[in-house]
Amino acid sequence: AGERVQLQGEPFKNVIAICRGSLRTSKTTPDGREQVTGIAMRGEFVGLDGLAQGIVEADVVALSDAEVRVISFAAMEEIAREFPMFQRHIFRLMGTEMEAKQRSQLELNHLPADGRVASVLVRLSQPLLERGHAQLEFELPMTRIDLGSLVSLVSLSPETVSRALTRMQEEGVLEADGRQVRILDHPALVRMASTVAENSG
């Protein structure tokens, strides 16, 4: 946790495959602010956006203890030339990554603060659901400052994030103690993260 995996501005050489844990991606804005741009979790790839300009587009830091595989893109190209099926798989990965980022940003732009925070909590609880856990309890892998930065291009303050979590507790959606979060009503959390976005369309 806390170890840097890639540094923004470095020459693009590798793609990162996440085997365990979660990573945070962030960019330094022209005015010097750090803007958190995403959370990547087990089974996902980080770094494919470096293909565009030939440089690493974002800082990548481990949010929790994590295991990753650093894959040489040159080696991937070599394999792709030999095996067209592998090449198609890489193209699908790239398309999925771009589509997911665009969809996520579009949804967040139409949500109030509570819905934006809920959308991140839904994503963080997804691995527990997939593994069939009865209790959706986890530790937030980021500070409330980072959480506010992630869910808004104009960062939400830590106080706004805290108020959102407090309202969710009052409504019986979750319990939060410091970074420890326990989801009590997952369907309600999902509705909170999606209803406004759907209505706006």
PDB file of N, CA and C in Angstrom, residues 70-108:
ATOM      1  N   VAL A  70       3.520  -6.607 -14.333  1.00  0.00           N
ATOM      2  CA  VAL A  70       3.968  -5.580 -15.269  1.00  0.00           C
ATOM      3  C   VAL A  70       4.261  -6.271 -16.597  1.00  0.00           C
ATOM      4  N   ILE A  71       3.470  -5.920 -17.618  1.00  0.00           N
ATOM      5  CA  ILE A  71       3.547  -6.603 -18.905  1.00  0.00           C
ATOM      6  C   ILE A  71       4.144  -5.657 -19.942  1.00  0.00           C
ATOM      7  N   SER A  72       5.235  -6.035 -20.531  1.00  0.00           N
ATOM      8  CA  SER A  72       5.865  -5.234 -21.579  1.00  0.00           C
ATOM      9  C   SER A  72       4.930  -5.109 -22.776  1.00  0.00           C
ATOM     10  N   PHE A  73       4.650  -3.861 -23.191  1.00  0.00           N
ATOM     11  CA  PHE A  73       3.766  -3.693 -24.348  1.00  0.00           C
ATOM     12  C   PHE A  73       4.443  -4.177 -25.628  1.00  0.00           C
ATOM     13  N   ALA A  74       5.761  -4.055 -25.691  1.00  0.00           N
ATOM     14  CA  ALA A  74       6.486  -4.562 -26.863  1.00  0.00           C
ATOM     15  C   ALA A  74       6.284  -6.070 -27.000  1.00  0.00           C
ATOM     16  N   ALA A  75       6.315  -6.771 -25.847  1.00  0.00           N
ATOM     17  CA  ALA A  75       6.071  -8.218 -25.870  1.00  0.00           C
ATOM     18  C   ALA A  75       4.634  -8.515 -26.284  1.00  0.00           C
ATOM     19  N   MET A  76       3.692  -7.685 -25.816  1.00  0.00           N
ATOM     20  CA  MET A  76       2.296  -7.873 -26.197  1.00  0.00           C
ATOM     21  C   MET A  76       2.123  -7.700 -27.708  1.00  0.00           C
ATOM     22  N   GLU A  77       2.810  -6.707 -28.277  1.00  0.00           N
ATOM     23  CA  GLU A  77       2.731  -6.491 -29.726  1.00  0.00           C
ATOM     24  C   GLU A  77       3.265  -7.698 -30.490  1.00  0.00           C
ATOM     25  N   GLU A  78       4.364  -8.263 -29.974  1.00  0.00           N
ATOM     26  CA  GLU A  78       4.967  -9.427 -30.632  1.00  0.00           C
ATOM     27  C   GLU A  78       4.004 -10.613 -30.630  1.00  0.00           C
ATOM     28  N   ILE A  79       3.362 -10.835 -29.478  1.00  0.00           N
ATOM     29  CA  ILE A  79       2.397 -11.938 -29.379  1.00  0.00           C
ATOM     30  C   ILE A  79       1.203 -11.673 -30.288  1.00  0.00           C
ATOM     31  N   ALA A  80       0.769 -10.392 -30.340  1.00  0.00           N
ATOM     32  CA  ALA A  80      -0.395 -10.042 -31.158  1.00  0.00           C
ATOM     33  C   ALA A  80      -0.146 -10.307 -32.638  1.00  0.00           C
ATOM     34  N   ARG A  81       1.103 -10.104 -33.074  1.00  0.00           N
ATOM     35  CA  ARG A  81       1.420 -10.362 -34.479  1.00  0.00           C
ATOM     36  C   ARG A  81       1.306 -11.858 -34.805  1.00  0.00           C
ATOM     37  N   GLU A  82       1.650 -12.678 -33.825  1.00  0.00           N
ATOM     38  CA  GLU A  82       1.595 -14.134 -34.038  1.00  0.00           C
ATOM     39  C   GLU A  82       0.194 -14.691 -33.870  1.00  0.00           C
ATOM     40  N   PHE A  83      -0.576 -14.081 -32.949  1.00  0.00           N
ATOM     41  CA  PHE A  83      -1.893 -14.625 -32.608  1.00  0.00           C
ATOM     42  C   PHE A  83      -2.959 -13.535 -32.735  1.00  0.00           C
ATOM     43  N   PRO A  84      -3.630 -13.475 -33.878  1.00  0.00           N
ATOM     44  CA  PRO A  84      -4.658 -12.447 -34.097  1.00  0.00           C
ATOM     45  C   PRO A  84      -5.752 -12.439 -33.030  1.00  0.00           C
ATOM     46  N   MET A  85      -6.057 -13.601 -32.456  1.00  0.00           N
ATOM     47  CA  MET A  85      -7.089 -13.655 -31.425  1.00  0.00           C
ATOM     48  C   MET A  85      -6.669 -12.843 -30.204  1.00  0.00           C
ATOM     49  N   PHE A  86      -5.372 -12.910 -29.849  1.00  0.00           N
ATOM     50  CA  PHE A  86      -4.852 -12.132 -28.726  1.00  0.00           C
ATOM     51  C   PHE A  86      -4.967 -10.642 -29.034  1.00  0.00           C
ATOM     52  N   GLN A  87      -4.668 -10.273 -30.284  1.00  0.00           N
ATOM     53  CA  GLN A  87      -4.768  -8.867 -30.676  1.00  0.00           C
ATOM     54  C   GLN A  87      -6.200  -8.368 -30.507  1.00  0.00           C
ATOM     55  N   ARG A  88      -7.170  -9.154 -30.939  1.00  0.00           N
ATOM     56  CA  ARG A  88      -8.572  -8.748 -30.790  1.00  0.00           C
ATOM     57  C   ARG A  88      -8.940  -8.585 -29.328  1.00  0.00           C
ATOM     58  N   HIS A  89      -8.392  -9.467 -28.485  1.00  0.00           N
ATOM     59  CA  HIS A  89      -8.666  -9.378 -27.052  1.00  0.00           C
ATOM     60  C   HIS A  89      -8.133  -8.060 -26.484  1.00  0.00           C
ATOM     61  N   ILE A  90      -6.930  -7.655 -26.884  1.00  0.00           N
ATOM     62  CA  ILE A  90      -6.347  -6.397 -26.417  1.00  0.00           C
ATOM     63  C   ILE A  90      -7.197  -5.221 -26.877  1.00  0.00           C
ATOM     64  N   PHE A  91      -7.645  -5.260 -28.133  1.00  0.00           N
ATOM     65  CA  PHE A  91      -8.492  -4.183 -28.644  1.00  0.00           C
ATOM     66  C   PHE A  91      -9.792  -4.094 -27.853  1.00  0.00           C
ATOM     67  N   ARG A  92     -10.349  -5.249 -27.497  1.00  0.00           N
ATOM     68  CA  ARG A  92     -11.578  -5.244 -26.692  1.00  0.00           C
ATOM     69  C   ARG A  92     -11.317  -4.621 -25.323  1.00  0.00           C
ATOM     70  N   LEU A  93     -10.171  -4.972 -24.720  1.00  0.00           N
ATOM     71  CA  LEU A  93      -9.812  -4.387 -23.431  1.00  0.00           C
ATOM     72  C   LEU A  93      -9.723  -2.868 -23.512  1.00  0.00           C
ATOM     73  N   MET A  94      -9.070  -2.371 -24.560  1.00  0.00           N
ATOM     74  CA  MET A  94      -8.921  -0.936 -24.739  1.00  0.00           C
ATOM     75  C   MET A  94     -10.281  -0.270 -24.919  1.00  0.00           C
ATOM     76  N   GLY A  95     -11.129  -0.885 -25.730  1.00  0.00           N
ATOM     77  CA  GLY A  95     -12.457  -0.327 -25.961  1.00  0.00           C
ATOM     78  C   GLY A  95     -13.297  -0.333 -24.696  1.00  0.00           C
ATOM     79  N   THR A  96     -13.208  -1.433 -23.932  1.00  0.00           N
ATOM     80  CA  THR A  96     -13.963  -1.531 -22.684  1.00  0.00           C
ATOM     81  C   THR A  96     -13.502  -0.474 -21.687  1.00  0.00           C
ATOM     82  N   GLU A  97     -12.181  -0.262 -21.596  1.00  0.00           N
ATOM     83  CA  GLU A  97     -11.645   0.729 -20.666  1.00  0.00           C
ATOM     84  C   GLU A  97     -12.137   2.128 -21.018  1.00  0.00           C
ATOM     85  N   MET A  98     -12.088   2.478 -22.302  1.00  0.00           N
ATOM     86  CA  MET A  98     -12.517   3.810 -22.724  1.00  0.00           C
ATOM     87  C   MET A  98     -14.015   4.005 -22.523  1.00  0.00           C
ATOM     88  N   GLU A  99     -14.800   2.972 -22.864  1.00  0.00           N
ATOM     89  CA  GLU A  99     -16.250   3.064 -22.716  1.00  0.00           C
ATOM     90  C   GLU A  99     -16.642   3.202 -21.265  1.00  0.00           C
ATOM     91  N   ALA A 100     -15.971   2.453 -20.385  1.00  0.00           N
ATOM     92  CA  ALA A 100     -16.287   2.499 -18.950  1.00  0.00           C
ATOM     93  C   ALA A 100     -15.974   3.873 -18.370  1.00  0.00           C
ATOM     94  N   LYS A 101     -14.841   4.463 -18.774  1.00  0.00           N
ATOM     95  CA  LYS A 101     -14.487   5.794 -18.276  1.00  0.00           C
ATOM     96  C   LYS A 101     -15.494   6.842 -18.726  1.00  0.00           C
ATOM     97  N   GLN A 102     -15.888   6.779 -19.998  1.00  0.00           N
ATOM     98  CA  GLN A 102     -16.847   7.745 -20.515  1.00  0.00           C
ATOM     99  C   GLN A 102     -18.201   7.601 -19.831  1.00  0.00           C
ATOM    100  N   ARG A 103     -18.662   6.347 -19.657  1.00  0.00           N
ATOM    101  CA  ARG A 103     -19.950   6.108 -19.016  1.00  0.00           C
ATOM    102  C   ARG A 103     -19.927   6.572 -17.569  1.00  0.00           C
ATOM    103  N   SER A 104     -18.839   6.256 -16.870  1.00  0.00           N
ATOM    104  CA  SER A 104     -18.722   6.632 -15.468  1.00  0.00           C
ATOM    105  C   SER A 104     -18.752   8.153 -15.294  1.00  0.00           C
ATOM    106  N   GLN A 105     -18.000   8.871 -16.144  1.00  0.00           N
ATOM    107  CA  GLN A 105     -17.968  10.319 -16.019  1.00  0.00           C
ATOM    108  C   GLN A 105     -19.315  10.933 -16.361  1.00  0.00           C
ATOM    109  N   LEU A 106     -19.991  10.391 -17.383  1.00  0.00           N
ATOM    110  CA  LEU A 106     -21.304  10.895 -17.760  1.00  0.00           C
ATOM    111  C   LEU A 106     -22.302  10.727 -16.619  1.00  0.00           C
ATOM    112  N   GLU A 107     -22.283   9.560 -15.980  1.00  0.00           N
ATOM    113  CA  GLU A 107     -23.198   9.308 -14.873  1.00  0.00           C
ATOM    114  C   GLU A 107     -22.889  10.229 -13.695  1.00  0.00           C
ATOM    115  N   LEU A 108     -21.603  10.380 -13.372  1.00  0.00           N
ATOM    116  CA  LEU A 108     -21.239  11.221 -12.236  1.00  0.00           C
ATOM    117  C   LEU A 108     -21.648  12.667 -12.457  1.00  0.00           C
TER     118      LEU A 108
END
